[in-house]
Coordinates of C-alpha atoms and ligand atoms in Angstrom, one line a residue:
X1 CA 103.8 -66.6 79.8
X2 CA 107.2 -67.2 81.4
X3 CA 109.9 -64.5 81.4
X4 CA 107.5 -61.5 81.4
X5 CA 108.2 -58.4 83.4
X6 CA 107.5 -58.1 87.2
X7 CA 104.0 -57.5 88.3
X8 CA 105.0 -54.2 90.2
X9 CA 102.0 -52.5 91.6
X10 CA 101.9 -48.8 90.7
X11 CA 100.9 -47.5 94.1
X12 CA 101.5 -44.1 95.7
X13 CA 103.7 -45.4 98.5
X14 CA 106.2 -46.1 95.8
X15 CA 106.5 -42.5 95.0
X16 CA 106.9 -41.6 98.6
X17 CA 109.6 -44.4 99.1
X18 CA 111.5 -43.1 96.2
X19 CA 111.4 -39.5 97.5
X20 CA 112.6 -40.7 100.9
X21 CA 115.4 -42.8 99.5
X22 CA 116.8 -40.5 96.8
X23 CA 116.0 -37.0 98.0
X24 CA 115.5 -37.2 101.9
X25 CA 117.3 -33.9 102.5
X26 CA 115.1 -32.0 99.8
X27 CA 113.0 -29.2 101.3
X28 CA 109.2 -28.7 101.6
X29 CA 108.5 -25.1 102.7
X30 CA 105.0 -24.0 103.7
X31 CA 103.9 -20.4 104.6
X32 CA 102.1 -20.6 107.9
X33 CA 99.0 -18.5 108.8
X34 CA 101.4 -16.1 110.9
X35 CA 103.4 -15.6 107.6
X36 CA 106.4 -17.4 108.9
X37 CA 107.8 -20.4 107.0
X38 CA 107.6 -24.0 108.1
X39 CA 110.3 -26.1 106.6
X40 CA 111.0 -29.8 106.7
X41 CA 112.3 -32.4 104.3
X42 CA 111.0 -35.4 102.3
X43 CA 112.4 -37.6 105.0
X44 CA 110.3 -35.8 107.6
X45 CA 107.3 -36.1 105.4
X46 CA 107.9 -39.8 105.1
X47 CA 108.0 -40.3 108.8
X48 CA 104.9 -38.3 109.5
X49 CA 102.9 -40.0 106.7
X50 CA 103.6 -43.3 108.5
X51 CA 102.5 -41.9 111.7
X52 CA 99.4 -40.4 110.1
X53 CA 98.5 -43.7 108.7
X54 CA 98.5 -45.1 112.2
X55 CA 96.4 -42.3 113.2
X56 CA 93.8 -43.0 110.4
X57 CA 93.7 -46.7 111.5
X58 CA 93.2 -45.5 115.1
X59 CA 90.3 -43.4 114.1
X60 CA 88.7 -46.5 112.6
X61 CA 89.2 -45.5 108.9
X62 CA 88.6 -48.7 106.9
X63 CA 89.9 -49.5 103.4
X64 CA 87.8 -47.7 100.7
X65 CA 86.5 -45.1 103.2
X66 CA 86.5 -41.5 102.1
X67 CA 88.6 -39.1 104.2
X68 CA 88.0 -35.4 103.5
X69 CA 90.2 -32.6 103.7
X70 CA 89.1 -28.9 103.9
X71 CA 92.3 -27.0 103.6
X72 CA 94.7 -24.6 101.9
X73 CA 98.1 -25.8 100.4
X74 CA 100.2 -26.8 103.3
X75 CA 102.5 -29.6 104.6
X76 CA 99.7 -31.2 106.7
X77 CA 97.5 -31.4 103.5
X78 CA 100.5 -32.8 101.7
X79 CA 100.8 -35.5 104.4
X80 CA 97.2 -36.4 103.9
X81 CA 97.6 -36.7 100.2
X82 CA 100.0 -39.6 100.9
X83 CA 98.7 -41.0 104.2
X84 CA 95.1 -41.4 103.2
X85 CA 95.6 -43.5 100.0
X86 CA 98.7 -45.3 101.5
X87 CA 96.4 -46.4 104.4
X88 CA 94.0 -47.8 101.8
X89 CA 91.4 -45.0 102.0
X90 CA 90.4 -42.3 99.6
X91 CA 91.6 -38.8 99.9
X92 CA 88.5 -36.6 99.2
X93 CA 89.7 -32.9 98.7
X94 CA 86.8 -30.7 99.4
X95 CA 86.7 -27.6 97.2
X96 CA 86.4 -24.9 99.8
X97 CA 85.1 -22.4 97.1
X98 CA 82.0 -24.4 96.3
X99 CA 78.7 -23.0 97.7
X100 CA 77.7 -24.2 101.1
X101 CA 74.8 -26.3 99.6
X102 CA 77.2 -27.8 97.1
X103 CA 79.7 -28.7 99.9
X104 CA 77.0 -30.2 102.0
X105 CA 75.9 -32.2 98.9
X106 CA 79.4 -33.4 98.2
X107 CA 80.1 -34.4 101.8
X108 CA 76.9 -36.4 102.0
X109 CA 77.5 -37.9 98.5
X110 CA 81.0 -38.9 99.4
X111 CA 79.9 -40.3 102.9
X112 CA 83.2 -38.9 104.3
X113 CA 84.3 -40.9 107.5
X114 CA 86.5 -38.3 108.9
X115 CA 87.1 -34.6 107.8
X116 CA 90.5 -32.9 108.4
X117 CA 89.9 -29.2 108.7
X118 CA 92.4 -26.4 108.3
X119 CA 91.9 -24.1 111.3
X120 CA 92.1 -21.0 109.1
X121 CA 88.9 -22.3 107.5
X122 CA 87.2 -23.7 110.5
X123 CA 84.3 -21.0 110.6
X124 CA 83.7 -21.8 106.9
X125 CA 83.5 -25.5 107.5
X126 CA 81.2 -25.0 110.6
X127 CA 78.7 -23.4 108.1
X128 CA 78.8 -26.6 106.0
X129 CA 78.3 -28.7 109.2
X130 CA 75.4 -26.7 110.0
X131 CA 73.8 -28.0 106.9
X132 CA 75.0 -31.7 107.2
X133 CA 74.8 -32.1 111.0
X134 CA 75.5 -35.6 112.4
X135 CA 78.2 -36.7 114.8
X136 CA 81.1 -37.2 112.3
X137 CA 84.8 -37.1 113.2
X138 CA 86.8 -33.9 112.7
X139 CA 90.5 -33.4 113.1
X140 CA 91.7 -29.8 113.1
X141 CA 95.2 -28.7 112.2
X142 CA 97.1 -25.3 111.9
X143 CA 95.4 -24.4 115.3
X144 CA 97.2 -22.6 118.0
X145 CA 95.9 -24.6 121.0
X146 CA 92.3 -25.7 121.5
X147 CA 89.8 -24.1 119.3
X148 CA 86.2 -23.0 120.1
X149 CA 83.9 -24.8 117.6
X150 CA 80.5 -26.1 117.2
X151 CA 81.9 -29.2 115.5
X152 CA 81.4 -32.4 117.6
X153 CA 84.3 -34.9 118.4
X154 CA 87.0 -32.6 117.5
X155 CA 90.6 -33.9 117.6
X156 CA 93.9 -32.2 117.1
X157 CA 96.1 -33.2 114.3
X158 CA 99.5 -32.5 116.0
X159 CA 98.3 -34.4 119.2
X160 CA 97.4 -37.5 117.2
X161 CA 100.6 -37.4 115.0
X162 CA 103.0 -36.9 117.8
X163 CA 101.5 -39.8 119.8
X164 CA 101.3 -42.2 116.9
X165 CA 103.7 -45.2 116.1
X166 CA 106.4 -44.8 113.5
X167 CA 106.0 -48.1 111.9
X168 CA 103.4 -48.8 109.3
X169 CA 103.2 -51.4 106.5
X170 CA 101.8 -49.9 103.4
X171 CA 98.3 -51.1 103.0
X172 CA 97.8 -51.2 99.3
X173 CA 98.9 -54.0 96.9
X174 CA 96.3 -53.6 94.2
X175 CA 97.1 -50.7 91.9
X176 CA 93.5 -50.3 90.9
X177 CA 92.4 -49.3 94.5
X178 CA 90.8 -45.9 94.7
X179 CA 93.1 -43.3 96.0
X180 CA 91.8 -39.8 95.5
X181 CA 88.3 -38.1 94.9
X182 CA 87.7 -34.6 93.5
X183 CA 84.4 -33.2 92.6
X184 CA 83.9 -31.0 89.4
X185 CA 83.3 -27.4 90.1
X186 CA 79.5 -28.0 89.0
X187 CA 78.7 -24.9 87.3
X188 CA 75.7 -26.7 86.0
X189 CA 73.8 -29.4 88.0
X190 CA 75.3 -31.1 91.1
X191 CA 79.0 -31.5 91.3
X192 CA 80.2 -34.9 90.1
X193 CA 82.8 -37.1 91.8
X194 CA 86.0 -38.2 89.9
X195 CA 87.8 -41.2 91.6
X196 CA 91.4 -41.5 90.9
X197 CA 93.3 -44.8 91.5
X198 CA 96.8 -45.4 92.7
X199 CA 97.6 -46.6 89.1
X200 CA 96.2 -43.5 87.5
X201 CA 98.0 -41.1 89.8
X202 CA 101.3 -43.1 89.4
X203 CA 101.1 -42.9 85.7
X204 CA 100.0 -39.3 85.5
X205 CA 103.0 -38.6 87.7
X206 CA 105.4 -40.4 85.3
X207 CA 103.9 -38.5 82.4
X208 CA 103.9 -35.1 84.1
X209 CA 107.7 -35.5 84.7
X210 CA 108.6 -36.3 81.1
X211 CA 110.8 -33.8 79.4
X212 CA 108.0 -33.1 76.9
X213 CA 105.6 -32.3 79.6
X214 CA 106.5 -30.4 82.9
X215 CA 109.9 -32.1 82.9
X216 CA 110.3 -31.5 86.7
X217 CA 113.8 -32.4 88.0
X218 CA 115.7 -32.5 91.3
X219 CA 116.9 -29.0 90.4
X220 CA 113.4 -27.4 90.5
X221 CA 111.5 -25.6 93.2
X222 CA 107.8 -26.0 92.4
X223 CA 105.1 -23.7 93.7
X224 CA 101.7 -25.1 93.2
X225 CA 99.5 -21.8 93.4
X226 CA 96.8 -24.2 91.9
X227 CA 94.9 -25.2 95.1
X228 CA 95.2 -28.7 96.5
X229 CA 91.4 -28.7 96.9
X230 CA 91.0 -28.8 93.1
X231 CA 92.2 -31.6 90.6
X232 CA 94.8 -32.7 93.1
X233 CA 96.8 -29.6 92.6
X234 CA 97.6 -30.7 89.0
X235 CA 99.3 -33.7 90.5
X236 CA 102.3 -31.6 91.6
X237 CA 102.5 -33.0 95.2
X238 CA 103.2 -36.5 93.7
X239 CA 105.3 -35.3 90.6
X240 CA 107.6 -33.0 92.6
X241 CA 108.3 -35.8 95.1
X242 CA 109.0 -38.3 92.4
X243 CA 111.4 -35.9 90.7
X244 CA 113.0 -34.7 93.9
X245 CA 111.9 -31.2 93.3
X246 CA 111.5 -29.0 96.3
X247 CA 107.9 -27.9 97.1
X248 CA 106.8 -24.4 98.2
X249 CA 103.2 -24.4 99.6
X250 CA 101.6 -20.9 99.8
X251 CA 99.2 -21.6 102.7
X252 CA 96.2 -19.3 103.1
X253 CA 97.9 -16.0 101.8
X254 CA 97.1 -16.1 98.1
X255 CA 97.1 -12.4 97.1
X256 CA 99.5 -11.6 94.3
X257 CA 101.9 -9.7 96.4
X258 CA 102.4 -12.6 98.7
X259 CA 102.8 -15.0 95.8
X260 CA 105.4 -12.9 94.0
X261 CA 107.3 -12.5 97.4
X262 CA 107.2 -16.4 97.7
X263 CA 108.5 -16.8 94.1
X264 CA 111.4 -14.4 94.5
X265 CA 112.3 -15.4 98.2
X266 CA 112.1 -19.2 97.8
X267 CA 113.8 -19.1 94.3
X268 CA 110.9 -20.8 92.8
X269 CA 111.6 -22.3 89.3
X270 CA 108.2 -23.6 88.2
X271 CA 105.2 -21.8 89.6
X272 CA 101.9 -23.3 88.5
X273 CA 98.6 -21.3 88.6
X274 CA 95.6 -20.1 86.5
X275 CA 96.2 -17.2 84.2
X276 CA 94.2 -14.7 86.3
X277 CA 96.8 -15.1 89.1
X278 CA 99.6 -14.5 86.5
X279 CA 97.8 -11.5 85.1
X280 CA 97.8 -10.0 88.7
X281 CA 101.5 -11.2 89.2
X282 CA 102.5 -9.3 86.0
X283 CA 101.0 -6.0 87.3
X284 CA 102.7 -6.5 90.7
X285 CA 105.9 -7.2 88.9
X286 CA 105.6 -3.9 87.1
X287 CA 104.9 -2.0 90.3
X288 CA 107.6 -3.6 92.4
X289 CA 110.4 -4.0 89.6
X290 CA 111.3 -7.5 90.8
X291 CA 113.3 -9.9 88.9
X292 CA 112.1 -13.4 88.0
X293 CA 115.3 -14.7 86.3
X294 CA 115.3 -18.0 88.3
X295 CA 112.0 -19.0 86.9
X296 CA 112.4 -21.8 84.3
X297 CA 108.9 -22.1 83.3
X298 CA 105.7 -20.5 84.4
X299 CA 103.0 -22.9 83.9
X300 CA 99.5 -21.4 83.1
X301 CA 96.7 -23.9 83.5
X302 CA 93.0 -24.2 84.0
X303 CA 92.0 -21.5 81.6
X304 CA 93.3 -20.0 78.4
X305 CA 96.3 -17.6 79.0
X306 CA 95.9 -14.6 76.8
X307 CA 98.6 -14.5 74.0
X308 CA 99.5 -11.0 74.9
X309 CA 100.2 -11.8 78.5
X310 CA 102.5 -14.7 77.4
X311 CA 104.3 -12.3 75.2
X312 CA 104.7 -9.7 77.9
X313 CA 106.1 -12.2 80.4
X314 CA 108.6 -13.5 77.8
X315 CA 109.7 -10.1 76.3
X316 CA 109.8 -8.0 79.4
X317 CA 110.9 -10.6 82.0
X318 CA 112.4 -13.3 80.0
X319 CA 110.1 -15.8 81.7
X320 CA 109.1 -18.8 79.6
X321 CA 105.4 -19.5 79.9
X322 CA 103.9 -23.0 79.2
X323 CA 100.2 -23.6 78.8
X324 CA 98.9 -26.8 80.3
X325 CA 95.3 -28.1 79.6
X326 CA 93.4 -30.5 81.6
X327 CA 90.2 -31.2 83.6
X328 CA 89.3 -32.7 86.9
X329 CA 88.2 -35.8 84.7
X330 CA 91.6 -36.1 83.2
X331 CA 93.7 -36.1 86.5
X332 CA 94.1 -33.4 85.1
X333 CA 97.2 -33.0 82.8
X334 CA 96.1 -33.6 79.1
X335 CA 98.2 -31.3 76.9
X336 CA 101.1 -28.9 77.3
X337 CA 102.3 -26.2 74.8
X338 CA 106.0 -26.8 74.4
X339 CA 107.6 -25.6 71.2
X340 CA 109.1 -28.4 69.0
X341 CA 112.4 -28.4 67.2
X342 CA 110.6 -27.8 63.9
X343 CA 109.5 -24.4 65.3
X344 CA 113.1 -23.2 65.8
X345 CA 113.1 -21.4 62.4
X346 CA 109.8 -19.6 63.0
X347 CA 109.7 -15.8 63.8
X348 CA 108.9 -14.8 67.3
X349 CA 105.4 -14.0 66.4
X350 CA 104.7 -17.4 64.8
X351 CA 106.3 -19.1 67.8
X352 CA 104.0 -17.2 70.1
X353 CA 101.0 -18.6 68.0
X354 CA 102.0 -22.1 69.0
X355 CA 102.7 -21.1 72.7
X356 CA 99.3 -19.6 72.9
X357 CA 97.7 -23.0 72.0
X358 CA 97.0 -25.5 74.7
X359 CA 99.6 -27.7 73.0
X360 CA 100.3 -31.3 72.3
X361 CA 98.8 -34.3 74.1
X362 CA 101.2 -35.7 76.7
X363 CA 102.4 -39.2 76.1
X364 CA 99.7 -41.5 77.4
X365 CA 96.7 -39.3 76.4
X366 CA 94.9 -39.5 73.1
X367 CA 93.0 -36.7 71.8
X368 CA 90.6 -36.3 68.8
X369 CA 88.2 -33.6 67.5
X370 CA 84.7 -34.6 66.3
X371 CA 81.7 -32.9 64.8
X372 CA 78.0 -33.1 66.1
X373 CA 77.7 -36.5 64.4
X374 CA 80.8 -37.9 66.1
X375 CA 82.8 -38.0 62.9
X376 CA 86.5 -37.5 63.5
X377 CA 87.7 -34.1 62.0
X378 CA 90.9 -33.1 60.3
X379 CA 93.8 -31.7 62.1
X380 CA 94.2 -28.7 59.8
X381 CA 94.5 -25.8 62.4
X382 CA 91.0 -24.4 61.5
X383 CA 88.4 -26.9 61.7
X384 CA 86.6 -26.7 65.0
X385 CA 85.2 -29.8 66.8
X386 CA 84.5 -31.2 70.3
X387 CA 87.6 -32.6 72.0
X388 CA 87.5 -36.1 73.2
X389 CA 90.2 -37.9 75.1
X390 CA 91.2 -41.3 76.3
X391 CA 94.0 -42.7 78.3
X392 CA 94.9 -44.4 81.6
X393 CA 94.3 -41.3 83.8
X394 CA 91.0 -40.2 82.2
X395 CA 87.8 -41.1 84.1
X396 CA 85.6 -43.7 82.8
X397 CA 82.5 -42.6 84.8
X398 CA 81.6 -40.5 87.8
X399 CA 81.5 -41.8 91.4
X400 CA 78.3 -43.7 92.1
X401 CA 76.9 -43.0 88.7
X402 CA 76.4 -45.1 85.6
X403 CA 78.4 -43.8 82.6
X404 CA 76.0 -41.7 80.6
X405 CA 76.3 -41.2 76.8
X406 CA 76.2 -37.4 77.4
X407 CA 79.9 -37.5 78.6
X408 CA 81.1 -40.9 77.1
X409 CA 81.1 -42.2 73.5
X410 CA 80.3 -45.6 72.5
X411 CA 83.9 -46.6 72.1
X412 CA 84.7 -45.3 75.5
X413 CA 86.2 -41.8 74.9
X414 CA 85.4 -39.0 77.3
X415 CA 83.7 -36.0 75.8
X416 CA 85.4 -33.0 77.3
X417 CA 82.7 -30.3 76.3
X418 CA 85.7 -28.2 75.0
X419 CA 85.9 -27.2 71.4
X420 CA 89.1 -26.8 69.6
X421 CA 91.1 -26.8 66.5
X422 CA 94.2 -29.0 66.2
X423 CA 97.2 -28.2 63.8
X424 CA 98.6 -30.9 61.7
X425 CA 101.5 -31.2 64.1
X426 CA 99.0 -31.8 67.0
X427 CA 98.8 -28.5 68.8
X428 CA 95.4 -28.1 70.2
X429 CA 93.8 -24.7 70.5
X430 CA 90.7 -24.5 72.7
X431 CA 88.3 -22.2 71.0
X432 CA 85.5 -22.5 73.7
X433 CA 83.4 -24.7 76.0
X434 CA 80.6 -26.2 74.0
X435 CA 78.2 -24.2 76.3
X436 CA 80.2 -20.8 75.8
X437 CA 80.4 -20.9 72.0
X438 CA 78.4 -18.3 70.2
X439 CA 76.3 -19.8 67.5
X440 CA 75.3 -16.8 65.2
X441 CA 73.4 -17.5 62.1
X442 CA 74.4 -21.1 62.1
X443 CA 78.1 -20.1 62.3
X444 CA 80.3 -20.6 65.4
X445 CA 82.1 -17.6 67.0
X446 CA 84.9 -18.4 69.5
X447 CA 84.4 -16.3 72.6
X448 CA 87.9 -17.2 73.8
X449 CA 89.5 -15.9 70.6
X450 CA 87.6 -12.6 70.9
X451 CA 88.6 -12.4 74.6
X452 CA 92.2 -13.0 73.9
X453 CA 92.4 -10.4 71.3
X454 CA 90.5 -7.8 73.3
X455 CA 93.0 -8.4 76.2
X456 CA 95.7 -7.3 73.9
X457 CA 94.2 -3.9 73.7
X458 CA 96.2 -1.5 75.9
X459 CA 93.2 -0.2 77.8
X460 CA 91.7 -3.5 78.6
X461 CA 92.6 -5.5 81.8
X462 CA 90.2 -8.3 81.4
X463 CA 87.5 -9.2 78.9
X464 CA 84.9 -12.0 78.8
X465 CA 82.7 -12.7 75.9
X466 CA 79.2 -14.3 76.3
X467 CA 76.5 -15.4 74.0
X468 CA 73.3 -13.4 74.2
X469 CA 69.9 -14.4 72.6
X470 CA 69.1 -12.5 69.4
X471 CA 65.9 -12.9 67.4
X472 CA 67.5 -12.6 64.0
X473 CA 70.8 -14.6 64.5
X474 CA 70.0 -16.9 67.3
X475 CA 72.9 -15.8 69.4
X476 CA 75.2 -12.8 69.3
X477 CA 78.5 -12.1 71.2
X478 CA 78.6 -9.5 74.0
X479 CA 81.9 -8.3 75.4
X480 CA 82.2 -7.6 79.1
X481 CA 85.3 -5.5 79.7
X482 CA 87.3 -4.3 82.8
X483 CA 89.5 -1.4 81.9
X484 CA 93.0 -0.8 83.2
X485 CA 93.0 1.9 85.8
X486 CA 94.7 4.4 83.7
X487 CA 92.4 3.8 80.6
X488 CA 90.7 7.2 80.6
X489 CA 87.9 7.6 78.1
X490 CA 87.1 4.8 75.6
X491 CA 84.6 4.3 72.9
X492 CA 83.0 1.1 71.5
X493 CA 84.5 1.9 68.2
X494 CA 88.0 1.6 69.5
X495 CA 87.4 -2.0 70.5
X496 CA 85.6 -2.8 67.2
X497 CA 88.5 -1.3 65.2
X498 CA 90.9 -3.3 67.2
X499 CA 89.1 -6.6 66.7
X500 CA 88.0 -6.2 63.0
X501 CA 91.7 -6.6 61.9
X502 CA 91.6 -10.1 63.1
X503 CA 88.1 -11.4 62.8
X504 CA 85.2 -11.4 60.3
X505 CA 82.9 -8.7 60.8
X506 CA 80.0 -10.8 62.0
X507 CA 82.2 -11.9 64.8
X508 CA 82.4 -8.4 66.4
X509 CA 80.5 -8.2 69.6
X510 CA 77.2 -6.2 69.3
X511 CA 78.2 -4.3 72.4
X512 CA 81.0 -3.8 74.9
X513 CA 79.8 -3.5 78.5
X514 CA 82.1 -1.9 81.0
X515 CA 82.2 -3.5 84.4
X516 CA 84.4 -3.1 87.6
X517 CA 85.1 -6.8 87.9
X518 CA 84.4 -10.1 86.0
X519 CA 83.1 -12.6 88.5
X520 CA 85.2 -15.8 88.8
X521 CA 84.3 -19.3 89.6
X522 CA 85.5 -21.3 92.6
X523 CA 88.8 -21.8 90.9
X524 CA 89.4 -18.4 89.5
X525 CA 88.1 -18.7 86.0
X526 CA 85.6 -16.3 84.3
X527 CA 82.2 -17.2 85.5
X528 CA 80.2 -16.9 82.2
X529 CA 77.3 -18.6 83.6
X530 CA 76.8 -15.8 86.2
X531 CA 77.5 -13.2 83.5
X532 CA 74.8 -14.7 81.4
X533 CA 72.5 -14.7 84.3
X534 CA 73.3 -11.0 85.0
X535 CA 72.6 -10.2 81.4
X536 CA 69.3 -11.8 81.4
X537 CA 68.4 -10.1 84.7
X538 CA 69.3 -6.7 83.1
X539 CA 72.1 -6.2 85.6
X540 CA 74.9 -5.8 83.0
X541 CA 73.5 -2.8 81.4
X542 CA 73.2 -4.1 77.8
Ligands
LIG1 P1 88.0 -28.2 85.8 O1 87.6 -29.6 85.6 O2 87.2 -27.3 86.7 O3 89.5 -28.1 86.1 O4 87.9 -27.4 84.4 C1 88.3 -28.0 83.3 C2 88.1 -27.0 82.0 O5 89.0 -25.9 82.3 C3 88.5 -27.5 80.6 O6 87.4 -28.4 80.2 C4 88.8 -26.3 80.0 O7 87.6 -25.8 79.4 C5 89.3 -25.4 81.0 N1 90.8 -25.4 80.8 C6 91.7 -26.0 81.5 N2 92.9 -25.8 81.2 C7 92.9 -24.8 80.1 C8 93.8 -24.2 79.3 N3 95.1 -24.3 79.5 N4 93.3 -23.3 78.3 C9 91.9 -23.2 78.2 N5 91.1 -23.8 78.9 C10 91.5 -24.6 79.9

């Protein structure tokens, strides 16, 4: 029809062009392996991305080829985030924390044509190479001089970039071209590939920057503690650039003392990470008496942030915490927990109830909760159902696989495997993963709700609740608890009394097992599968 809008392709090079035109002077700072800071600007990034595109062409990378990265969060990885898709190829971020077997599986499955390896991870990648073999192409960066390695055909990033031409015509004109590839953490079965397109990344970037979502602006300094090797670092490398926000990339030093140091020194306004990182940061803050007044919003994503921790950050440090929920399959941003104007009149306690939820769907994502029969459930704040989602940055199938009905409904919605309640004003509260729910005597018990409450107990540092088999009830909850160092003597009754105020009696865990540490998955979440295995093997002591 005449007079319609322009057919403007939503491609990643547009994001970079905008950052280069509007915010050429804005900084990108990376902590290097020797702890010094590397600093440059969006204008420098732009120039180097063009050169890197020429490098990729020179390496024989063809449109649609997968180019892998094995790297921490740093500026070279950022350059690859742009150059690989802008040269028409697919940026496959290998999750360095997968097992060697999974990494070998994923590399073979993706058929990566070149792998860019962070020198600080070289020996780790060599072990992967020992399993995959072949005479692939490998480019090493962050190395001081030549490296000794058993990888064949090794080239050096800086040599290639410094010799490359500055001119490059962006390659992609079709917004539906594949741009990024991330594999799920694969706690059950083989990891599955999720393929993002230019369009999905562009739209996700626009949504992430809305005021009702992360609302990044040119005034922000963003620290993605979330790794670039998982779920495209929550899209932050793209959304920060589009907003003109400065980026701080933590490199390989990821201990809480280093992260706190970066937040304070670099005047970070939006740090983004999983709750276990923020839990550690809170303890570090207490020890070091530092001030976080410049933080506008601390984003907790990837797992449920305990209500008590949100409250402590807000009350003791004046730091606003925002929950964000999402999955590799959802690009990942799906919901954020921002308070609405109609919450203004609520008490602090009631406001916290909403902040501790995973929040409302960001514009562009639709959510619904359904029962086992697939019927849509009411949003009444108490009915639990499986969360299903749809939208332009939600996957419609896995890489190289036919969409199965296990993960997709007949009407094309994605079955997340999360179980939640939703309030009538649309605030979703994840109560569990379907596989972590405790089904006791036909009733559902939320392990997440129990964990969150246990973690408000002053003697508890971390708590995970798992389902264990029970002859009479089918399943019963078992709590696995890490005590704070100064806890002293504790009894099971103390924990039961603490919980009974909040939950029906049949929800109370049958036992509380004390452990030194709760095992974590590749991305820092409680590894409940491993806890269940340890329990079955009699290694948990209950
Ligand atoms: P992954 O695809 O590895 O990033 O894992 C996605 C899963 O992490 C989701 O299905 C949720 O179970 C969990 N998750 C992500 N964000 C949150 C959050 N804010 N609160 C609770 N669970 C979360």
